[in-house]
Short mmCIF file of C-alpha atoms in Angstrom, two decimals:
data_model
loop_
_atom_site.label_atom_id
_atom_site.label_comp_id
_atom_site.label_asym_id
_atom_site.label_seq_id
_atom_site.Cartn_x
_atom_site.Cartn_y
_atom_site.Cartn_z
CA UNK K 1 148.24 135.71 123.48
CA UNK K 2 144.71 137.04 123.16
CA UNK K 3 141.89 134.60 122.45
CA UNK K 4 139.99 134.77 119.15
CA UNK K 5 136.42 133.90 118.23
CA UNK K 6 135.42 132.80 114.72
CA UNK K 7 132.20 131.38 113.27
CA UNK K 8 132.49 127.61 112.87
CA UNK K 9 131.50 127.60 109.20
CA UNK K 10 130.68 129.84 106.25
CA UNK K 11 129.62 129.38 102.65
CA UNK K 12 130.52 131.43 99.60
CA UNK K 13 129.68 131.27 95.91
CA UNK K 14 132.56 130.88 93.50
CA UNK K 15 133.71 134.23 92.11
CA UNK K 16 132.22 136.22 94.97
CA UNK K 17 134.13 137.80 97.83
CA UNK K 18 134.48 135.75 100.98
CA UNK K 19 134.52 137.81 104.18
CA UNK K 20 135.70 135.91 107.24
CA UNK K 21 135.24 137.68 110.59
CA UNK K 22 137.31 137.31 113.74
CA UNK K 23 136.79 138.81 117.19
CA UNK K 24 139.80 139.46 119.41
CA UNK K 25 138.48 141.86 122.03
CA UNK K 26 141.36 141.25 124.49
CA UNK K 27 144.14 141.99 122.02
CA UNK K 28 147.01 144.01 123.44
CA UNK K 29 148.94 146.80 121.79
CA UNK K 30 151.93 144.71 120.65
CA UNK K 31 149.99 141.77 119.30
CA UNK K 32 149.55 141.12 115.60
CA UNK K 33 146.61 139.46 113.87
CA UNK K 34 147.63 136.52 111.69
CA UNK K 35 145.55 134.47 109.28
CA UNK K 36 146.43 130.94 108.20
CA UNK K 37 144.46 128.38 106.25
CA UNK K 38 144.57 124.61 106.10
CA UNK K 39 143.43 122.80 103.00
CA UNK K 40 142.28 119.23 103.51
CA UNK K 41 144.74 118.24 106.28
CA UNK K 42 147.77 119.75 104.57
CA UNK K 43 150.11 121.88 106.65
CA UNK K 44 148.72 125.31 107.51
CA UNK K 45 149.56 128.03 105.01
CA UNK K 46 150.33 131.60 106.01
CA UNK K 47 147.98 134.13 104.37
CA UNK K 48 148.49 137.58 105.83
CA UNK K 49 149.10 139.49 109.05
CA UNK K 50 148.65 143.02 110.37
CA UNK K 51 149.01 145.22 113.43
CA UNK K 52 146.54 148.08 113.03
CA UNK K 53 146.55 149.15 109.40
CA UNK K 54 144.68 147.35 106.65
CA UNK K 55 146.89 145.04 104.67
CA UNK K 56 146.70 143.50 101.18
CA UNK K 57 148.78 140.92 99.40
CA UNK K 58 148.35 138.63 96.42
CA UNK K 59 146.18 136.23 98.40
CA UNK K 60 143.86 138.39 100.50
CA UNK K 61 143.09 141.63 102.29
CA UNK K 62 142.96 142.13 106.04
CA UNK K 63 140.72 144.78 107.55
CA UNK K 64 141.34 145.58 111.22
CA UNK K 65 138.87 147.82 113.09
CA UNK K 66 140.16 151.02 114.60
CA UNK K 67 139.84 149.69 118.16
CA UNK K 68 141.59 146.48 116.97
CA UNK K 69 138.99 144.28 118.66
CA UNK K 70 137.98 142.58 115.46
CA UNK K 71 139.18 141.93 111.94
CA UNK K 72 137.97 140.56 108.62
CA UNK K 73 139.86 138.48 106.11
CA UNK K 74 138.68 139.11 102.56
CA UNK K 75 139.24 136.73 99.67
CA UNK K 76 138.17 139.01 96.79
CA UNK K 77 137.23 136.34 94.22
CA UNK K 78 136.82 133.00 95.93
CA UNK K 79 137.55 129.84 93.98
CA UNK K 80 136.83 126.19 94.75
CA UNK K 81 140.48 125.83 95.79
CA UNK K 82 139.88 128.33 98.60
CA UNK K 83 137.73 125.76 100.41
CA UNK K 84 139.65 125.27 103.66
CA UNK K 85 139.73 125.88 107.39
CA UNK K 86 140.76 129.47 108.12
CA UNK K 87 142.47 130.30 111.40
CA UNK K 88 142.65 133.74 112.96
CA UNK K 89 145.50 133.98 115.45
CA UNK K 90 146.60 136.83 117.66
CA UNK K 91 150.26 136.65 118.47
CA UNK K 92 153.06 138.76 119.77
CA UNK K 93 154.71 139.95 122.91
CA UNK K 94 156.65 137.39 124.89
CA UNK K 95 155.15 134.15 123.57
CA UNK K 96 158.19 133.64 121.31
CA UNK K 97 156.45 132.36 118.24
CA UNK K 98 154.15 129.81 119.81
CA UNK K 99 151.05 130.11 117.68
CA UNK K 100 147.80 129.12 119.38
CA UNK K 101 145.33 127.61 116.93
CA UNK K 102 141.62 127.61 117.72
CA UNK K 103 138.90 125.75 115.85
CA UNK K 104 138.91 128.11 112.89
CA UNK K 105 136.20 128.71 110.26
CA UNK K 106 135.41 126.08 107.67
CA UNK K 107 134.90 128.00 104.43
CA UNK K 108 133.11 126.11 101.70
CA UNK K 109 133.12 127.66 98.24
CA UNK K 110 130.25 126.44 96.04
CA UNK K 111 130.19 126.38 92.21
CA UNK Y 1 164.20 125.49 98.00
CA UNK Y 2 162.52 122.60 99.83
CA UNK Y 3 161.18 124.58 102.84
CA UNK Y 4 160.19 122.28 105.70
CA UNK Y 5 160.49 118.55 104.99
CA UNK Y 6 158.87 115.91 107.18
CA UNK Y 7 159.43 112.18 107.04
CA UNK Y 8 157.77 109.74 107.02
CA UNK Y 9 154.40 110.86 105.63
CA UNK Y 10 152.55 107.89 107.12
CA UNK Y 11 153.35 105.38 109.85
CA UNK Y 12 151.54 102.69 111.80
CA UNK Y 13 153.00 101.81 115.20
CA UNK Y 14 152.08 99.14 117.70
CA UNK Y 15 151.49 100.14 121.31
CA UNK Y 16 154.80 100.43 123.13
CA UNK Y 17 156.94 100.86 120.04
CA UNK Y 18 159.21 103.86 119.54
CA UNK Y 19 159.89 106.06 116.56
CA UNK Y 20 161.39 109.37 115.52
CA UNK Y 21 159.57 111.85 113.31
CA UNK Y 22 162.07 113.77 111.23
CA UNK Y 23 161.86 117.47 110.41
CA UNK Y 24 164.38 119.46 108.38
CA UNK Y 25 164.34 123.03 107.06
CA UNK Y 26 166.72 124.68 104.61
CA UNK Y 27 165.77 128.32 105.22
CA UNK Y 28 168.24 128.96 108.07
CA UNK Y 29 165.34 129.56 110.44
CA UNK Y 30 166.18 129.79 114.12
CA UNK Y 31 162.75 128.82 115.45
CA UNK Y 32 161.19 125.41 114.98
CA UNK Y 33 158.01 123.84 116.32
CA UNK Y 34 156.17 120.57 116.58
CA UNK Y 35 152.36 120.53 116.57
CA UNK Y 36 149.83 117.73 116.64
CA UNK Y 37 146.35 117.85 115.20
CA UNK Y 38 143.66 115.43 116.24
CA UNK Y 39 140.67 114.84 113.93
CA UNK Y 40 138.43 117.90 113.64
CA UNK Y 41 140.56 119.91 116.04
CA UNK Y 42 143.01 122.77 115.84
CA UNK Y 43 146.76 122.39 116.21
CA UNK Y 44 148.36 121.99 119.63
CA UNK Y 45 152.00 122.83 120.34
CA UNK Y 46 154.12 119.90 121.61
CA UNK Y 47 157.66 121.34 121.75
CA UNK Y 48 159.53 124.25 120.29
CA UNK Y 49 163.11 125.38 119.83
CA UNK Y 50 164.55 128.88 119.60
CA UNK Y 51 167.92 127.72 118.29
CA UNK Y 52 170.40 124.86 118.22
CA UNK Y 53 170.73 123.31 121.67
CA UNK Y 54 167.66 125.08 123.10
CA UNK Y 55 164.27 123.43 123.42
CA UNK Y 56 161.20 123.92 125.58
CA UNK Y 57 157.82 122.34 126.25
CA UNK Y 58 154.64 123.45 124.63
CA UNK Y 59 151.04 122.72 125.55
CA UNK Y 60 151.06 118.90 125.23
CA UNK Y 61 154.64 117.57 125.72
CA UNK Y 62 153.91 114.37 127.64
CA UNK Y 63 155.05 111.23 125.81
CA UNK Y 64 157.44 113.11 123.52
CA UNK Y 65 161.05 114.24 123.45
CA UNK Y 66 162.99 116.51 121.14
CA UNK Y 67 166.54 117.55 120.42
CA UNK Y 68 168.06 120.32 118.31
CA UNK Y 69 171.69 119.64 117.56
CA UNK Y 70 171.73 121.66 114.32
CA UNK Y 71 169.83 124.65 112.98
CA UNK Y 72 168.35 122.53 110.21
CA UNK Y 73 166.95 119.51 112.06
CA UNK Y 74 164.37 119.15 114.82
CA UNK Y 75 163.39 115.48 115.35
CA UNK Y 76 160.47 114.43 117.55
CA UNK Y 77 160.83 111.20 119.50
CA UNK Y 78 158.00 108.95 120.72
CA UNK Y 79 159.38 106.48 123.24
CA UNK Y 80 156.37 104.30 124.17
CA UNK Y 81 153.64 104.79 121.63
CA UNK Y 82 150.07 104.93 122.96
CA UNK Y 83 146.74 105.06 121.07
CA UNK Y 84 146.26 108.63 122.36
CA UNK Y 85 149.20 109.65 120.19
CA UNK Y 86 147.34 108.78 117.02
CA UNK Y 87 147.33 112.12 115.24
CA UNK Y 88 148.77 114.17 112.41
CA UNK Y 89 152.06 115.82 113.34
CA UNK Y 90 153.21 119.07 111.78
CA UNK Y 91 156.62 120.66 112.01
CA UNK Y 92 157.03 124.38 111.40
CA UNK Y 93 159.80 126.95 111.32
CA UNK Y 94 160.20 130.71 111.33
CA UNK Y 95 163.06 133.19 111.12
CA UNK Y 96 161.85 135.78 113.56
CA UNK Y 97 159.40 134.29 116.00
CA UNK Y 98 158.21 137.37 117.78
CA UNK Y 99 156.62 139.57 115.22
CA UNK Y 100 155.99 140.07 111.59
CA UNK Y 101 157.11 136.76 110.13
CA UNK Y 102 154.95 133.99 108.77
CA UNK Y 103 155.56 130.43 109.69
CA UNK Y 104 156.35 127.69 107.18
CA UNK Y 105 154.75 124.31 107.85
CA UNK Y 106 155.68 120.89 106.60
CA UNK Y 107 153.15 118.59 104.94
CA UNK Y 108 152.69 116.47 108.06
CA UNK Y 109 153.19 112.92 109.32
CA UNK Y 110 150.04 110.85 109.84
CA UNK Y 111 150.65 108.46 112.73
CA UNK Y 112 148.37 105.63 113.81
CA UNK Y 113 149.03 103.67 117.00
CA UNK Y 114 147.27 100.30 117.22
#
């Protein structure tokens, strides 16, 4: 699986949009971009995934650049409960489901 | 629908003791995984299974063993506990492991070896 690079930490004001970037310049054509988050040592929670088109669900939006070398997770109206570690993972091909977690981005939402 | 259930939630072991971490899922998922997470670090894959009777090593398998006799259960065995195995252990499952399916994680087992 391709390696990802994320900023170690970010801050966001409550009610504002949180935009979390991820670089994955070595991504291959059959690899998806996944986002998970982990709140205070709970089990990671799946947020969203995409291949090349932008995706939106009830939790977030995922914007993938046209060359697929980077992506942005958007939490449109961040709340205090969104404070967590966010992991960007590139996965697919022959790795048979073995997610590789990096250090992630610690997002802190302030009142 | 319980999802992925891990037991126990907490455990303290003495060096050299053995224990089994239990993991069960009720979603009829074929793929199951064990991860460990050390303080301030990301998750590392210990073992995984693609179906009943089939298991394989992940990134950090030393000191652990697994079995998968049923689709639902995927226990992780520690034979001779060492302080280096102090960690939080997460079990996960998925239906289709290759593409397009999110993983469901359990709430974790916090293990301390003293």
